[in-house]
PDB file of C-alpha atoms in Angstrom:
ATOM      1  CA  MET A  20      -4.204 -53.762  16.568  1.00 60.00           C
ATOM      2  CA  PRO A  21      -5.183 -56.380  13.936  1.00 73.00           C
ATOM      3  CA  ALA A  22      -8.185 -55.401  11.828  1.00 77.00           C
ATOM      4  CA  ASN A  23     -10.192 -58.517  12.757  1.00 89.00           C
ATOM      5  CA  ARG A  24      -9.746 -57.872  16.488  1.00 86.00           C
ATOM      6  CA  ALA A  25     -10.642 -54.192  16.063  1.00 88.00           C
ATOM      7  CA  ALA A  26     -13.833 -55.212  14.246  1.00 91.00           C
ATOM      8  CA  LEU A  27     -14.647 -57.704  17.008  1.00 93.00           C
ATOM      9  CA  ILE A  28     -14.180 -55.019  19.675  1.00 93.00           C
ATOM     10  CA  LEU A  29     -16.377 -52.577  17.760  1.00 94.00           C
ATOM     11  CA  LEU A  30     -19.143 -55.155  17.370  1.00 95.00           C
ATOM     12  CA  THR A  31     -18.971 -56.065  21.057  1.00 95.00           C
ATOM     13  CA  ALA A  32     -19.078 -52.361  21.943  1.00 94.00           C
ATOM     14  CA  LEU A  33     -22.479 -52.114  20.251  1.00 96.00           C
ATOM     15  CA  ALA A  34     -23.933 -54.010  23.233  1.00 94.00           C
ATOM     16  CA  PRO A  35     -23.217 -51.414  25.960  1.00 92.00           C
ATOM     17  CA  ILE A  36     -23.988 -48.631  23.466  1.00 93.00           C
ATOM     18  CA  SER A  37     -27.415 -50.187  22.951  1.00 93.00           C
ATOM     19  CA  TRP A  38     -27.905 -50.573  26.700  1.00 90.00           C
ATOM     20  CA  GLY A  39     -27.221 -46.864  27.055  1.00 86.00           C
ATOM     21  CA  THR A  40     -30.518 -46.165  25.257  1.00 88.00           C
ATOM     22  CA  THR A  41     -32.547 -48.156  27.806  1.00 85.00           C
ATOM     23  CA  TYR A  42     -33.271 -45.231  30.134  1.00 81.00           C
ATOM     24  CA  ALA A  43     -34.575 -42.972  27.355  1.00 84.00           C
ATOM     25  CA  VAL A  44     -36.768 -45.709  25.878  1.00 88.00           C
ATOM     26  CA  THR A  45     -38.104 -46.646  29.317  1.00 85.00           C
ATOM     27  CA  THR A  46     -39.018 -43.093  30.311  1.00 82.00           C
ATOM     28  CA  GLU A  47     -40.403 -42.044  26.923  1.00 87.00           C
ATOM     29  CA  PHE A  48     -42.213 -45.162  25.717  1.00 91.00           C
ATOM     30  CA  LEU A  49     -43.019 -47.576  28.546  1.00 89.00           C
ATOM     31  CA  PRO A  50     -45.589 -47.652  31.377  1.00 88.00           C
ATOM     32  CA  PRO A  51     -44.202 -46.128  34.600  1.00 84.00           C
ATOM     33  CA  ASP A  52     -43.259 -48.091  37.715  1.00 82.00           C
ATOM     34  CA  ARG A  53     -43.002 -51.486  36.007  1.00 88.00           C
ATOM     35  CA  PRO A  54     -39.290 -52.347  36.285  1.00 86.00           C
ATOM     36  CA  LEU A  55     -39.766 -56.089  36.774  1.00 91.00           C
ATOM     37  CA  PHE A  56     -42.273 -56.387  33.940  1.00 93.00           C
ATOM     38  CA  THR A  57     -39.852 -54.446  31.736  1.00 90.00           C
ATOM     39  CA  GLY A  58     -37.034 -56.806  32.702  1.00 91.00           C
ATOM     40  CA  LEU A  59     -39.272 -59.769  31.894  1.00 94.00           C
ATOM     41  CA  MET A  60     -40.259 -58.330  28.512  1.00 94.00           C
ATOM     42  CA  ARG A  61     -36.603 -57.727  27.688  1.00 93.00           C
ATOM     43  CA  ALA A  62     -35.388 -61.199  28.626  1.00 95.00           C
ATOM     44  CA  LEU A  63     -37.979 -63.894  27.981  1.00 96.00           C
ATOM     45  CA  PRO A  64     -39.205 -63.022  24.441  1.00 96.00           C
ATOM     46  CA  ALA A  65     -35.598 -62.456  23.342  1.00 96.00           C
ATOM     47  CA  GLY A  66     -34.498 -65.768  24.848  1.00 97.00           C
ATOM     48  CA  LEU A  67     -37.324 -67.731  23.244  1.00 97.00           C
ATOM     49  CA  LEU A  68     -36.620 -66.111  19.872  1.00 97.00           C
ATOM     50  CA  LEU A  69     -32.932 -67.067  20.026  1.00 97.00           C
ATOM     51  CA  LEU A  70     -33.813 -70.599  21.116  1.00 96.00           C
ATOM     52  CA  ALA A  71     -36.102 -70.923  18.102  1.00 96.00           C
ATOM     53  CA  LEU A  72     -33.348 -69.670  15.792  1.00 96.00           C
ATOM     54  CA  ALA A  73     -30.589 -71.815  17.307  1.00 94.00           C
ATOM     55  CA  ARG A  74     -32.676 -74.996  17.750  1.00 94.00           C
ATOM     56  CA  VAL A  75     -30.281 -76.283  20.386  1.00 94.00           C
ATOM     57  CA  LEU A  76     -31.119 -77.079  24.010  1.00 95.00           C
ATOM     58  CA  PRO A  77     -28.640 -77.525  26.866  1.00 95.00           C
ATOM     59  CA  ARG A  78     -27.307 -81.003  27.543  1.00 93.00           C
ATOM     60  CA  GLY A  79     -25.989 -82.564  30.728  1.00 94.00           C
ATOM     61  CA  ALA A  80     -24.301 -80.116  33.084  1.00 95.00           C
ATOM     62  CA  TRP A  81     -25.219 -77.225  30.815  1.00 96.00           C
ATOM     63  CA  TRP A  82     -28.762 -77.238  32.181  1.00 96.00           C
ATOM     64  CA  TRP A  83     -27.546 -76.010  35.567  1.00 97.00           C
ATOM     65  CA  LYS A  84     -24.694 -73.938  34.123  1.00 96.00           C
ATOM     66  CA  SER A  85     -27.160 -72.094  31.884  1.00 96.00           C
ATOM     67  CA  ALA A  86     -29.434 -71.519  34.866  1.00 96.00           C
ATOM     68  CA  VAL A  87     -26.552 -70.104  36.920  1.00 97.00           C
ATOM     69  CA  LEU A  88     -25.343 -67.840  34.102  1.00 96.00           C
ATOM     70  CA  GLY A  89     -28.913 -66.778  33.308  1.00 96.00           C
ATOM     71  CA  ALA A  90     -29.493 -65.866  36.943  1.00 96.00           C
ATOM     72  CA  LEU A  91     -26.242 -63.892  37.237  1.00 96.00           C
ATOM     73  CA  ASN A  92     -26.315 -62.071  33.886  1.00 94.00           C
ATOM     74  CA  ILE A  93     -30.081 -61.590  33.555  1.00 95.00           C
ATOM     75  CA  GLY A  94     -32.431 -62.899  36.251  1.00 94.00           C
ATOM     76  CA  ALA A  95     -30.710 -61.275  39.240  1.00 93.00           C
ATOM     77  CA  PHE A  96     -28.989 -58.440  37.386  1.00 90.00           C
ATOM     78  CA  PHE A  97     -32.112 -56.846  35.866  1.00 87.00           C
ATOM     79  CA  PRO A  98     -34.183 -56.579  39.088  1.00 86.00           C
ATOM     80  CA  LEU A  99     -31.203 -55.433  41.155  1.00 87.00           C
ATOM     81  CA  LEU A 100     -30.277 -52.827  38.563  1.00 81.00           C
ATOM     82  CA  PHE A 101     -33.801 -51.410  38.421  1.00 77.00           C
ATOM     83  CA  LEU A 102     -34.110 -51.448  42.217  1.00 80.00           C
ATOM     84  CA  SER A 103     -30.889 -49.469  42.615  1.00 79.00           C
ATOM     85  CA  ALA A 104     -31.891 -46.991  39.904  1.00 73.00           C
ATOM     86  CA  TYR A 105     -35.229 -46.305  41.608  1.00 73.00           C
ATOM     87  CA  ARG A 106     -33.738 -45.855  45.086  1.00 74.00           C
ATOM     88  CA  LEU A 107     -30.507 -43.952  44.418  1.00 68.00           C
ATOM     89  CA  PRO A 108     -30.224 -40.289  43.429  1.00 59.00           C
ATOM     90  CA  GLY A 109     -28.618 -38.714  40.416  1.00 54.00           C
ATOM     91  CA  GLY A 110     -26.996 -41.608  38.577  1.00 63.00           C
ATOM     92  CA  MET A 111     -25.402 -43.090  41.694  1.00 67.00           C
ATOM     93  CA  ALA A 112     -26.366 -46.587  40.497  1.00 67.00           C
ATOM     94  CA  ALA A 113     -24.248 -46.042  37.373  1.00 74.00           C
ATOM     95  CA  VAL A 114     -21.363 -44.806  39.514  1.00 74.00           C
ATOM     96  CA  VAL A 115     -21.468 -47.950  41.652  1.00 73.00           C
ATOM     97  CA  GLY A 116     -21.755 -50.043  38.490  1.00 76.00           C
ATOM     98  CA  SER A 117     -18.691 -48.374  36.999  1.00 80.00           C
ATOM     99  CA  VAL A 118     -16.457 -50.307  39.421  1.00 82.00           C
ATOM    100  CA  GLY A 119     -17.365 -53.423  37.413  1.00 82.00           C
ATOM    101  CA  PRO A 120     -14.061 -53.503  35.488  1.00 85.00           C
ATOM    102  CA  LEU A 121     -12.108 -53.523  38.752  1.00 85.00           C
ATOM    103  CA  LEU A 122     -14.277 -56.374  40.036  1.00 88.00           C
ATOM    104  CA  VAL A 123     -13.730 -58.378  36.859  1.00 88.00           C
ATOM    105  CA  VAL A 124      -9.964 -57.792  37.040  1.00 86.00           C
ATOM    106  CA  GLY A 125     -10.003 -59.389  40.506  1.00 89.00           C
ATOM    107  CA  LEU A 126     -12.305 -62.256  39.531  1.00 89.00           C
ATOM    108  CA  ALA A 127     -10.245 -62.956  36.396  1.00 88.00           C
ATOM    109  CA  ALA A 128      -7.182 -63.338  38.598  1.00 87.00           C
ATOM    110  CA  LEU A 129      -9.041 -65.709  40.912  1.00 87.00           C
ATOM    111  CA  LEU A 130     -10.938 -67.832  38.375  1.00 86.00           C
ATOM    112  CA  LEU A 131      -9.024 -67.460  35.098  1.00 86.00           C
ATOM    113  CA  GLY A 132      -5.442 -67.113  36.278  1.00 84.00           C
ATOM    114  CA  GLN A 133      -5.052 -63.679  34.686  1.00 82.00           C
ATOM    115  CA  ARG A 134      -2.726 -61.568  36.790  1.00 83.00           C
ATOM    116  CA  PRO A 135      -4.014 -58.043  37.410  1.00 82.00           C
ATOM    117  CA  THR A 136      -1.645 -55.402  36.091  1.00 86.00           C
ATOM    118  CA  PRO A 137      -1.143 -51.892  37.475  1.00 87.00           C
ATOM    119  CA  ARG A 138      -2.273 -50.616  34.074  1.00 86.00           C
ATOM    120  CA  ASN A 139      -5.614 -52.439  34.309  1.00 87.00           C
ATOM    121  CA  VAL A 140      -6.227 -51.261  37.855  1.00 90.00           C
ATOM    122  CA  LEU A 141      -5.369 -47.652  37.000  1.00 91.00           C
ATOM    123  CA  THR A 142      -7.532 -47.803  33.878  1.00 90.00           C
ATOM    124  CA  GLY A 143     -10.442 -49.102  35.954  1.00 89.00           C
ATOM    125  CA  VAL A 144     -10.056 -46.246  38.443  1.00 91.00           C
ATOM    126  CA  VAL A 145      -9.966 -43.666  35.635  1.00 91.00           C
ATOM    127  CA  ALA A 146     -13.058 -45.209  33.994  1.00 88.00           C
ATOM    128  CA  ALA A 147     -15.005 -45.100  37.272  1.00 87.00           C
ATOM    129  CA  SER A 148     -13.902 -41.501  37.880  1.00 89.00           C
ATOM    130  CA  GLY A 149     -14.972 -40.453  34.391  1.00 87.00           C
ATOM    131  CA  VAL A 150     -18.390 -42.088  34.706  1.00 86.00           C
ATOM    132  CA  SER A 151     -18.833 -40.378  38.085  1.00 85.00           C
ATOM    133  CA  LEU A 152     -18.240 -36.968  36.524  1.00 85.00           C
ATOM    134  CA  VAL A 153     -20.743 -37.733  33.752  1.00 82.00           C
ATOM    135  CA  VAL A 154     -23.688 -39.078  35.742  1.00 78.00           C
ATOM    136  CA  LEU A 155     -23.339 -37.953  39.340  1.00 72.00           C
ATOM    137  CA  LYS A 156     -25.776 -35.156  40.100  1.00 67.00           C
ATOM    138  CA  ALA A 157     -26.383 -33.103  43.159  1.00 52.00           C
ATOM    139  CA  ALA A 158     -27.209 -35.439  45.735  1.00 51.00           C
ATOM    140  CA  GLY A 159     -29.718 -36.635  48.173  1.00 54.00           C
ATOM    141  CA  ALA A 160     -29.361 -39.085  50.995  1.00 60.00           C
ATOM    142  CA  LEU A 161     -27.994 -42.444  49.930  1.00 66.00           C
ATOM    143  CA  ASP A 162     -30.418 -45.293  50.465  1.00 77.00           C
ATOM    144  CA  PRO A 163     -28.592 -48.324  51.961  1.00 84.00           C
ATOM    145  CA  VAL A 164     -30.863 -50.780  50.140  1.00 83.00           C
ATOM    146  CA  GLY A 165     -30.192 -48.999  46.857  1.00 80.00           C
ATOM    147  CA  VAL A 166     -26.429 -49.031  47.401  1.00 82.00           C
ATOM    148  CA  LEU A 167     -26.466 -52.740  48.276  1.00 88.00           C
ATOM    149  CA  ALA A 168     -28.633 -53.469  45.221  1.00 86.00           C
ATOM    150  CA  ALA A 169     -26.236 -51.575  42.953  1.00 84.00           C
ATOM    151  CA  LEU A 170     -23.237 -53.421  44.386  1.00 88.00           C
ATOM    152  CA  ALA A 171     -25.032 -56.753  44.066  1.00 91.00           C
ATOM    153  CA  ALA A 172     -25.992 -55.990  40.448  1.00 88.00           C
ATOM    154  CA  THR A 173     -22.378 -55.148  39.612  1.00 87.00           C
ATOM    155  CA  ALA A 174     -21.119 -58.292  41.354  1.00 92.00           C
ATOM    156  CA  SER A 175     -23.752 -60.423  39.608  1.00 93.00           C
ATOM    157  CA  MET A 176     -22.896 -59.217  36.098  1.00 90.00           C
ATOM    158  CA  GLY A 177     -19.135 -59.333  36.761  1.00 90.00           C
ATOM    159  CA  THR A 178     -19.295 -62.882  38.088  1.00 94.00           C
ATOM    160  CA  GLY A 179     -21.478 -63.934  35.181  1.00 93.00           C
ATOM    161  CA  THR A 180     -19.005 -62.454  32.699  1.00 90.00           C
ATOM    162  CA  VAL A 181     -16.052 -64.308  34.209  1.00 92.00           C
ATOM    163  CA  LEU A 182     -17.930 -67.612  34.573  1.00 94.00           C
ATOM    164  CA  THR A 183     -19.108 -67.347  30.958  1.00 92.00           C
ATOM    165  CA  LYS A 184     -15.433 -67.162  29.993  1.00 90.00           C
ATOM    166  CA  ARG A 185     -14.367 -69.916  32.398  1.00 92.00           C
ATOM    167  CA  TRP A 186     -17.011 -72.479  31.451  1.00 93.00           C
ATOM    168  CA  GLY A 187     -16.731 -71.984  27.715  1.00 90.00           C
ATOM    169  CA  ARG A 188     -19.456 -73.649  25.708  1.00 89.00           C
ATOM    170  CA  PRO A 189     -20.243 -77.230  24.605  1.00 90.00           C
ATOM    171  CA  ASP A 190     -19.070 -78.703  21.312  1.00 87.00           C
ATOM    172  CA  GLY A 191     -21.216 -77.585  18.395  1.00 88.00           C
ATOM    173  CA  VAL A 192     -22.922 -74.799  20.325  1.00 92.00           C
ATOM    174  CA  GLY A 193     -22.515 -71.212  19.155  1.00 93.00           C
ATOM    175  CA  PRO A 194     -23.012 -67.873  20.888  1.00 94.00           C
ATOM    176  CA  LEU A 195     -26.618 -67.642  19.643  1.00 95.00           C
ATOM    177  CA  ALA A 196     -27.744 -70.744  21.530  1.00 96.00           C
ATOM    178  CA  LEU A 197     -25.747 -69.887  24.647  1.00 95.00           C
ATOM    179  CA  THR A 198     -27.313 -66.424  24.725  1.00 96.00           C
ATOM    180  CA  GLY A 199     -30.782 -67.897  24.245  1.00 97.00           C
ATOM    181  CA  TRP A 200     -30.288 -70.305  27.152  1.00 97.00           C
ATOM    182  CA  GLN A 201     -29.269 -67.509  29.498  1.00 96.00           C
ATOM    183  CA  LEU A 202     -31.992 -65.055  28.481  1.00 97.00           C
ATOM    184  CA  THR A 203     -34.679 -67.730  28.792  1.00 97.00           C
ATOM    185  CA  ALA A 204     -33.432 -68.897  32.189  1.00 97.00           C
ATOM    186  CA  GLY A 205     -33.189 -65.306  33.417  1.00 96.00           C
ATOM    187  CA  GLY A 206     -36.642 -64.429  32.097  1.00 96.00           C
ATOM    188  CA  LEU A 207     -38.209 -67.462  33.782  1.00 97.00           C
ATOM    189  CA  LEU A 208     -36.587 -66.372  37.038  1.00 96.00           C
ATOM    190  CA  ILE A 209     -38.000 -62.844  36.752  1.00 96.00           C
ATOM    191  CA  ALA A 210     -41.536 -63.919  35.723  1.00 96.00           C
ATOM    192  CA  PRO A 211     -42.900 -65.079  39.118  1.00 96.00           C
ATOM    193  CA  LEU A 212     -41.198 -62.164  40.877  1.00 93.00           C
ATOM    194  CA  ALA A 213     -42.835 -59.663  38.504  1.00 94.00           C
ATOM    195  CA  LEU A 214     -46.259 -61.246  38.985  1.00 94.00           C
ATOM    196  CA  LEU A 215     -45.894 -61.325  42.763  1.00 95.00           C
ATOM    197  CA  VAL A 216     -44.582 -57.781  43.184  1.00 92.00           C
ATOM    198  CA  GLU A 217     -46.276 -55.871  40.345  1.00 92.00           C
ATOM    199  CA  GLY A 218     -49.386 -57.923  39.673  1.00 93.00           C
ATOM    200  CA  ALA A 219     -50.977 -58.492  36.272  1.00 93.00           C
ATOM    201  CA  PRO A 220     -49.291 -57.037  33.174  1.00 92.00           C
ATOM    202  CA  PRO A 221     -50.377 -53.507  32.215  1.00 92.00           C
ATOM    203  CA  ALA A 222     -52.392 -52.687  29.112  1.00 91.00           C
ATOM    204  CA  LEU A 223     -50.061 -51.717  26.274  1.00 92.00           C
ATOM    205  CA  ASP A 224     -50.680 -49.062  23.632  1.00 94.00           C
ATOM    206  CA  GLY A 225     -48.805 -48.833  20.341  1.00 94.00           C
ATOM    207  CA  ARG A 226     -46.045 -46.672  21.818  1.00 95.00           C
ATOM    208  CA  ALA A 227     -45.358 -49.098  24.657  1.00 94.00           C
ATOM    209  CA  THR A 228     -45.470 -52.063  22.274  1.00 96.00           C
ATOM    210  CA  ALA A 229     -42.863 -50.428  20.047  1.00 96.00           C
ATOM    211  CA  GLY A 230     -40.691 -49.720  23.070  1.00 94.00           C
ATOM    212  CA  TYR A 231     -40.853 -53.309  24.312  1.00 94.00           C
ATOM    213  CA  LEU A 232     -40.129 -54.635  20.808  1.00 96.00           C
ATOM    214  CA  TYR A 233     -37.005 -52.483  20.634  1.00 96.00           C
ATOM    215  CA  LEU A 234     -35.849 -53.577  24.089  1.00 93.00           C
ATOM    216  CA  ALA A 235     -36.463 -57.267  23.388  1.00 95.00           C
ATOM    217  CA  LEU A 236     -34.920 -57.377  19.912  1.00 96.00           C
ATOM    218  CA  ALA A 237     -32.140 -54.794  19.493  1.00 95.00           C
ATOM    219  CA  ASN A 238     -31.438 -53.954  23.142  1.00 94.00           C
ATOM    220  CA  THR A 239     -31.432 -57.541  24.412  1.00 95.00           C
ATOM    221  CA  ALA A 240     -31.459 -60.333  21.801  1.00 96.00           C
ATOM    222  CA  VAL A 241     -28.892 -58.732  19.472  1.00 97.00           C
ATOM    223  CA  ALA A 242     -26.952 -56.854  22.171  1.00 96.00           C
ATOM    224  CA  TYR A 243     -26.494 -59.824  24.488  1.00 95.00           C
ATOM    225  CA  TRP A 244     -25.572 -62.084  21.562  1.00 96.00           C
ATOM    226  CA  LEU A 245     -22.825 -59.611  20.637  1.00 96.00           C
ATOM    227  CA  TRP A 246     -21.768 -59.355  24.297  1.00 94.00           C
ATOM    228  CA  PHE A 247     -21.453 -63.104  24.910  1.00 93.00           C
ATOM    229  CA  ARG A 248     -19.825 -63.554  21.505  1.00 93.00           C
ATOM    230  CA  GLY A 249     -17.251 -60.956  22.547  1.00 93.00           C
ATOM    231  CA  ILE A 250     -16.662 -62.673  25.888  1.00 91.00           C
ATOM    232  CA  GLY A 251     -15.785 -65.850  23.997  1.00 89.00           C
ATOM    233  CA  ARG A 252     -13.161 -64.182  21.821  1.00 90.00           C
ATOM    234  CA  LEU A 253     -11.697 -61.374  23.934  1.00 89.00           C
ATOM    235  CA  SER A 254     -10.278 -61.319  27.428  1.00 87.00           C
ATOM    236  CA  ALA A 255     -12.752 -60.809  30.264  1.00 85.00           C
ATOM    237  CA  THR A 256     -11.119 -57.504  31.206  1.00 85.00           C
ATOM    238  CA  GLN A 257     -11.276 -56.231  27.626  1.00 89.00           C
ATOM    239  CA  VAL A 258     -15.000 -56.880  27.448  1.00 90.00           C
ATOM    240  CA  THR A 259     -15.807 -55.331  30.799  1.00 89.00           C
ATOM    241  CA  PHE A 260     -13.838 -52.172  29.961  1.00 91.00           C
ATOM    242  CA  LEU A 261     -16.430 -51.579  27.233  1.00 92.00           C
ATOM    243  CA  GLY A 262     -19.049 -51.183  29.975  1.00 89.00           C
ATOM    244  CA  PRO A 263     -18.528 -47.403  30.494  1.00 89.00           C
ATOM    245  CA  LEU A 264     -19.859 -46.868  26.968  1.00 90.00           C
ATOM    246  CA  SER A 265     -23.347 -47.477  28.384  1.00 88.00           C
ATOM    247  CA  PRO A 266     -23.588 -44.422  30.703  1.00 86.00           C
ATOM    248  CA  LEU A 267     -21.721 -42.356  28.104  1.00 88.00           C
ATOM    249  CA  THR A 268     -24.330 -43.279  25.491  1.00 88.00           C
ATOM    250  CA  ALA A 269     -27.122 -42.502  27.958  1.00 83.00           C
ATOM    251  CA  ALA A 270     -25.662 -39.028  28.479  1.00 84.00           C
ATOM    252  CA  VAL A 271     -25.370 -38.395  24.738  1.00 87.00           C
ATOM    253  CA  VAL A 272     -28.927 -39.633  24.079  1.00 86.00           C
ATOM    254  CA  GLY A 273     -30.207 -37.448  26.912  1.00 82.00           C
ATOM    255  CA  TRP A 274     -28.487 -34.439  25.345  1.00 85.00           C
ATOM    256  CA  ALA A 275     -29.487 -35.174  21.729  1.00 85.00           C
ATOM    257  CA  ALA A 276     -33.010 -36.549  22.174  1.00 82.00           C
ATOM    258  CA  LEU A 277     -34.261 -35.317  25.546  1.00 76.00           C
ATOM    259  CA  GLY A 278     -32.778 -31.833  25.619  1.00 80.00           C
ATOM    260  CA  GLN A 279     -30.556 -32.444  28.637  1.00 76.00           C
ATOM    261  CA  ALA A 280     -27.561 -30.128  28.920  1.00 80.00           C
ATOM    262  CA  LEU A 281     -23.978 -31.373  29.119  1.00 81.00           C
ATOM    263  CA  THR A 282     -21.733 -29.385  31.438  1.00 85.00           C
ATOM    264  CA  PRO A 283     -17.980 -28.913  30.973  1.00 90.00           C
ATOM    265  CA  VAL A 284     -17.389 -31.266  33.911  1.00 87.00           C
ATOM    266  CA  GLN A 285     -19.471 -33.953  32.200  1.00 85.00           C
ATOM    267  CA  LEU A 286     -17.525 -33.494  28.968  1.00 89.00           C
ATOM    268  CA  VAL A 287     -14.262 -33.991  30.860  1.00 91.00           C
ATOM    269  CA  GLY A 288     -15.717 -37.113  32.470  1.00 88.00           C
ATOM    270  CA  MET A 289     -16.788 -38.444  29.073  1.00 89.00           C
ATOM    271  CA  ALA A 290     -13.265 -37.937  27.735  1.00 91.00           C
ATOM    272  CA  LEU A 291     -11.757 -39.749  30.732  1.00 91.00           C
ATOM    273  CA  ALA A 292     -14.191 -42.674  30.560  1.00 89.00           C
ATOM    274  CA  PHE A 293     -13.856 -43.048  26.793  1.00 90.00           C
ATOM    275  CA  GLY A 294     -10.065 -42.850  27.027  1.00 91.00           C
ATOM    276  CA  ALA A 295     -10.072 -45.569  29.692  1.00 90.00           C
ATOM    277  CA  THR A 296     -12.283 -47.714  27.456  1.00 90.00           C
ATOM    278  CA  VAL A 297      -9.792 -47.398  24.588  1.00 90.00           C
ATOM    279  CA  VAL A 298      -6.798 -48.106  26.836  1.00 89.00           C
ATOM    280  CA  GLY A 299      -8.624 -51.143  28.211  1.00 87.00           C
ATOM    281  CA  GLN A 300      -8.649 -52.626  24.709  1.00 86.00           C
ATOM    282  CA  ILE A 301      -4.939 -52.159  24.002  1.00 81.00           C
ATOM    283  CA  GLY A 302      -3.522 -53.062  27.416  1.00 58.00           C
ATOM    284  CA  ALA A 303      -1.150 -55.924  28.004  1.00 42.00           C
ATOM    285  CA  GLY A 304      -2.713 -59.279  27.460  1.00 44.00           C
ATOM    286  CA  ALA A 305      -5.565 -57.899  25.381  1.00 41.00           C
ATOM    287  CA  LYS A 306      -5.411 -60.599  22.773  1.00 44.00           C
ATOM    288  CA  ALA A 307      -8.195 -62.126  20.753  1.00 41.00           C
ATOM    289  CA  VAL A 308      -8.465 -65.853  21.238  1.00 43.00           C
ATOM    290  CA  ARG A 309     -10.530 -68.598  19.739  1.00 43.00           C
ATOM    291  CA  PRO A 310     -12.669 -70.146  22.479  1.00 46.00           C
ATOM    292  CA  PHE A 311     -11.863 -73.694  23.543  1.00 42.00           C
ATOM    293  CA  SER A 312     -14.420 -76.387  22.862  1.00 45.00           C
ATOM    294  CA  SER A 313     -15.014 -78.819  25.699  1.00 46.00           C
ATOM    295  CA  THR A 314     -12.895 -81.485  23.914  1.00 42.00           C
ATOM    296  CA  GLU A 315     -10.002 -79.082  23.438  1.00 41.00           C
ATOM    297  CA  GLU A 316     -10.274 -78.025  27.058  1.00 44.00           C
ATOM    298  CA  LYS A 317     -10.019 -81.651  28.218  1.00 44.00           C
ATOM    299  CA  LEU A 318      -6.917 -82.153  26.094  1.00 37.00           C
ATOM    300  CA  ARG A 319      -5.449 -78.942  27.486  1.00 41.00           C
ATOM    301  CA  LYS A 320      -5.999 -80.109  31.041  1.00 42.00           C
ATOM    302  CA  ASP A 321      -4.632 -83.577  30.279  1.00 42.00           C
ATOM    303  CA  SER A 322      -1.453 -82.038  28.944  1.00 37.00           C
ATOM    304  CA  MET A 323      -0.955 -80.266  32.302  1.00 34.00           C
ATOM    305  CA  ASP A 324      -0.186 -77.062  30.470  1.00 38.00           C
ATOM    306  CA  VAL A 325      -0.577 -74.463  33.182  1.00 34.00           C
ATOM    307  CA  THR A 326       1.178 -71.644  31.350  1.00 34.00           C
ATOM    308  CA  VAL A 327      -1.886 -70.516  29.413  1.00 32.00           C
ATOM    309  CA  PRO A 328      -4.666 -68.750  31.351  1.00 33.00           C
ATOM    310  CA  ALA A 329      -7.987 -70.552  31.232  1.00 33.00           C
ATOM    311  CA  LEU A 330      -9.609 -68.231  28.740  1.00 31.00           C
ATOM    312  CA  ARG A 331     -12.474 -70.346  27.561  1.00 34.00           C
ATOM    313  CA  ARG A 332     -16.032 -70.031  26.683  1.00 36.00           C
TER     314      ARG A 332
END
């Protein structure tokens, strides 16, 4: 594996690793029972900060494309994820979410022309099995609304990942601006829902303020910038196979910081999920590419070259 691609994969992997700390920060630092407000505080301040740094606004069709991507990756994903986590027992939401790589493999075939390989499918099954062993606890009754929310969250993020690759980005626009557009659009979508469902914002002490600052800056602004940057330079399946690092990180943080025990079964699951993540980066077709600009994409289409999958950002 070339050194530059390995470095790119490692940087992109920091995003799901960061997301794996969300549960610990939420339970230890933030006010209880405020999932929508937490989603809002993650998305909107981070989006506005990146917009201020990038100083670029969408143009033309990118107004609605940014809104669609912001809704899929942020505005719908955050509330659905929190809803599933509150209503499902013992990490079941993470188990449902672990089928994301398999979903992206299918969507990449449909929208990007990337043929699914037996290796990718098998790797996705192993990753989901490993995550299940790590997070699945003794169970209670499964809530249908929670299961549907978890499936919808997985579908939303998977579709957003593939569309981010398919649509590319406009000439002269970097990952920072594209991330800012999506976070802002997603945050604006969550804001009225949070006000309607949860009412006025809670009073924040210093501990909660520190927690929200971490979530907005490191856990969202930096992490999503790295994630969307990775989507632009790696295949969609490569990026999504980094997703299992999130529940693995959550398990490690729970063990190291919260005193939660790790059983032998969980350790086996961690090995399986981590192994699948590594295999997902070295599988066939896992090749770093420079994203097409919109001008290059037009020339590519005009040339009628249909032999190259539409890997664009």
